[in-house]
């Protein structure tokens, strides 16, 4: 059973700026065809929401950063940000 304090933490994963993003480029090319103007570029990424048993204190956020480095992101080609909701 979960503890009383439950926190949600988000991990946003994006390709590094120097890494080619073909999916983002395809979306950017399609937007004008669909009538959407004014978008210069699109970068595609991933978002993970983790529910923690307990508060999102510094120790918990450090653990989530380890999870992101180990499993959720490829540090060679991706960056990630961790923040509590």
PDB file of C-alpha atoms in Angstrom:
ATOM      1  CA  UNK A   1       0.000   0.000   0.000  1.00  0.00           C
ATOM      2  CA  UNK A   2       1.240   3.481  -0.794  1.00  0.00           C
ATOM      3  CA  UNK A   3       2.275   5.969   1.828  1.00  0.00           C
ATOM      4  CA  UNK A   4       0.193   9.082   2.418  1.00  0.00           C
ATOM      5  CA  UNK A   5       2.626  11.381   0.607  1.00  0.00           C
ATOM      6  CA  UNK A   6       2.715  10.723  -3.123  1.00  0.00           C
ATOM      7  CA  UNK A   7       4.629  12.987  -5.483  1.00  0.00           C
ATOM      8  CA  UNK A   8       4.718  13.125  -9.258  1.00  0.00           C
ATOM      9  CA  UNK A   9       7.995  13.797 -11.022  1.00  0.00           C
ATOM     10  CA  UNK A  10       8.441  14.488 -14.728  1.00  0.00           C
ATOM     11  CA  UNK A  11      11.464  13.548 -16.818  1.00  0.00           C
ATOM     12  CA  UNK A  12      11.626  15.360 -20.162  1.00  0.00           C
ATOM     13  CA  UNK A  13      14.057  13.764 -22.628  1.00  0.00           C
ATOM     14  CA  UNK A  14      15.201  15.586 -25.778  1.00  0.00           C
ATOM     15  CA  UNK A  15      17.748  14.903 -28.481  1.00  0.00           C
ATOM     16  CA  UNK A  16      20.878  16.994 -28.074  1.00  0.00           C
ATOM     17  CA  UNK A  17      20.806  20.067 -30.346  1.00  0.00           C
ATOM     18  CA  UNK A  18      23.613  18.704 -32.529  1.00  0.00           C
ATOM     19  CA  UNK A  19      21.736  15.433 -33.188  1.00  0.00           C
ATOM     20  CA  UNK A  20      19.595  15.297 -36.332  1.00  0.00           C
ATOM     21  CA  UNK A  21      15.868  15.019 -35.550  1.00  0.00           C
ATOM     22  CA  UNK A  22      14.169  13.562 -38.660  1.00  0.00           C
ATOM     23  CA  UNK A  23      10.795  13.198 -36.940  1.00  0.00           C
ATOM     24  CA  UNK A  24      10.850  16.846 -35.861  1.00  0.00           C
ATOM     25  CA  UNK A  25      11.860  17.877 -39.375  1.00  0.00           C
ATOM     26  CA  UNK A  26       9.004  15.863 -40.891  1.00  0.00           C
ATOM     27  CA  UNK A  27       6.513  17.536 -38.556  1.00  0.00           C
ATOM     28  CA  UNK A  28       7.910  20.988 -39.387  1.00  0.00           C
ATOM     29  CA  UNK A  29       7.561  20.276 -43.125  1.00  0.00           C
ATOM     30  CA  UNK A  30       3.962  19.071 -42.713  1.00  0.00           C
ATOM     31  CA  UNK A  31       2.701  22.050 -40.685  1.00  0.00           C
ATOM     32  CA  UNK A  32       2.412  24.519 -43.624  1.00  0.00           C
ATOM     33  CA  UNK A  33       0.599  21.852 -45.669  1.00  0.00           C
ATOM     34  CA  UNK A  34      -1.967  21.691 -42.868  1.00  0.00           C
ATOM     35  CA  UNK A  35      -2.354  25.470 -42.751  1.00  0.00           C
ATOM     36  CA  UNK A  36      -0.107  26.175 -39.763  1.00  0.00           C
ATOM     37  CA  UNK A  37       2.356  29.014 -40.367  1.00  0.00           C
ATOM     38  CA  UNK A  38       5.094  30.633 -38.313  1.00  0.00           C
ATOM     39  CA  UNK A  39       6.800  27.533 -36.894  1.00  0.00           C
ATOM     40  CA  UNK A  40      10.503  27.679 -37.775  1.00  0.00           C
ATOM     41  CA  UNK A  41      11.558  24.302 -36.334  1.00  0.00           C
ATOM     42  CA  UNK A  42      10.281  21.326 -34.341  1.00  0.00           C
ATOM     43  CA  UNK A  43      12.255  19.080 -31.963  1.00  0.00           C
ATOM     44  CA  UNK A  44      10.629  15.833 -30.870  1.00  0.00           C
ATOM     45  CA  UNK A  45      11.144  14.378 -27.397  1.00  0.00           C
ATOM     46  CA  UNK A  46       9.760  12.060 -24.718  1.00  0.00           C
ATOM     47  CA  UNK A  47       8.038  12.792 -21.398  1.00  0.00           C
ATOM     48  CA  UNK A  48       7.919  10.352 -18.499  1.00  0.00           C
ATOM     49  CA  UNK A  49       5.765  10.875 -15.392  1.00  0.00           C
ATOM     50  CA  UNK A  50       6.823   8.944 -12.311  1.00  0.00           C
ATOM     51  CA  UNK A  51       4.681   8.610  -9.196  1.00  0.00           C
ATOM     52  CA  UNK A  52       6.806   8.361  -6.071  1.00  0.00           C
ATOM     53  CA  UNK A  53       5.937   6.901  -2.699  1.00  0.00           C
ATOM     54  CA  UNK A  54       6.851   9.887  -0.575  1.00  0.00           C
ATOM     55  CA  UNK A  55       7.853  13.485  -1.190  1.00  0.00           C
ATOM     56  CA  UNK A  56       9.873  14.751  -4.140  1.00  0.00           C
ATOM     57  CA  UNK A  57      12.765  15.885  -1.965  1.00  0.00           C
ATOM     58  CA  UNK A  58      16.380  16.217  -3.148  1.00  0.00           C
ATOM     59  CA  UNK A  59      17.138  12.551  -2.402  1.00  0.00           C
ATOM     60  CA  UNK A  60      14.138  11.387  -4.434  1.00  0.00           C
ATOM     61  CA  UNK A  61      14.976  13.724  -7.324  1.00  0.00           C
ATOM     62  CA  UNK A  62      18.577  12.457  -7.297  1.00  0.00           C
ATOM     63  CA  UNK A  63      17.247   8.897  -7.550  1.00  0.00           C
ATOM     64  CA  UNK A  64      15.014   9.875 -10.483  1.00  0.00           C
ATOM     65  CA  UNK A  65      18.044  11.469 -12.187  1.00  0.00           C
ATOM     66  CA  UNK A  66      19.852   8.117 -11.839  1.00  0.00           C
ATOM     67  CA  UNK A  67      16.823   6.366 -13.359  1.00  0.00           C
ATOM     68  CA  UNK A  68      16.838   8.824 -16.260  1.00  0.00           C
ATOM     69  CA  UNK A  69      20.576   8.385 -16.883  1.00  0.00           C
ATOM     70  CA  UNK A  70      20.338   4.593 -16.669  1.00  0.00           C
ATOM     71  CA  UNK A  71      17.064   3.776 -18.405  1.00  0.00           C
ATOM     72  CA  UNK A  72      15.029   6.680 -19.765  1.00  0.00           C
ATOM     73  CA  UNK A  73      17.638   8.636 -21.738  1.00  0.00           C
ATOM     74  CA  UNK A  74      20.629   7.786 -23.882  1.00  0.00           C
ATOM     75  CA  UNK A  75      23.220  10.270 -22.569  1.00  0.00           C
ATOM     76  CA  UNK A  76      25.242   9.994 -25.782  1.00  0.00           C
ATOM     77  CA  UNK A  77      22.500  11.593 -27.897  1.00  0.00           C
ATOM     78  CA  UNK A  78      19.895  12.887 -25.418  1.00  0.00           C
ATOM     79  CA  UNK A  79      19.582  15.356 -22.575  1.00  0.00           C
ATOM     80  CA  UNK A  80      16.993  15.236 -19.811  1.00  0.00           C
ATOM     81  CA  UNK A  81      15.410  17.486 -17.209  1.00  0.00           C
ATOM     82  CA  UNK A  82      13.781  16.339 -13.976  1.00  0.00           C
ATOM     83  CA  UNK A  83      11.176  18.366 -12.123  1.00  0.00           C
ATOM     84  CA  UNK A  84       8.438  17.752  -9.594  1.00  0.00           C
ATOM     85  CA  UNK A  85       4.824  18.542 -10.446  1.00  0.00           C
TER      86      UNK A  85
END
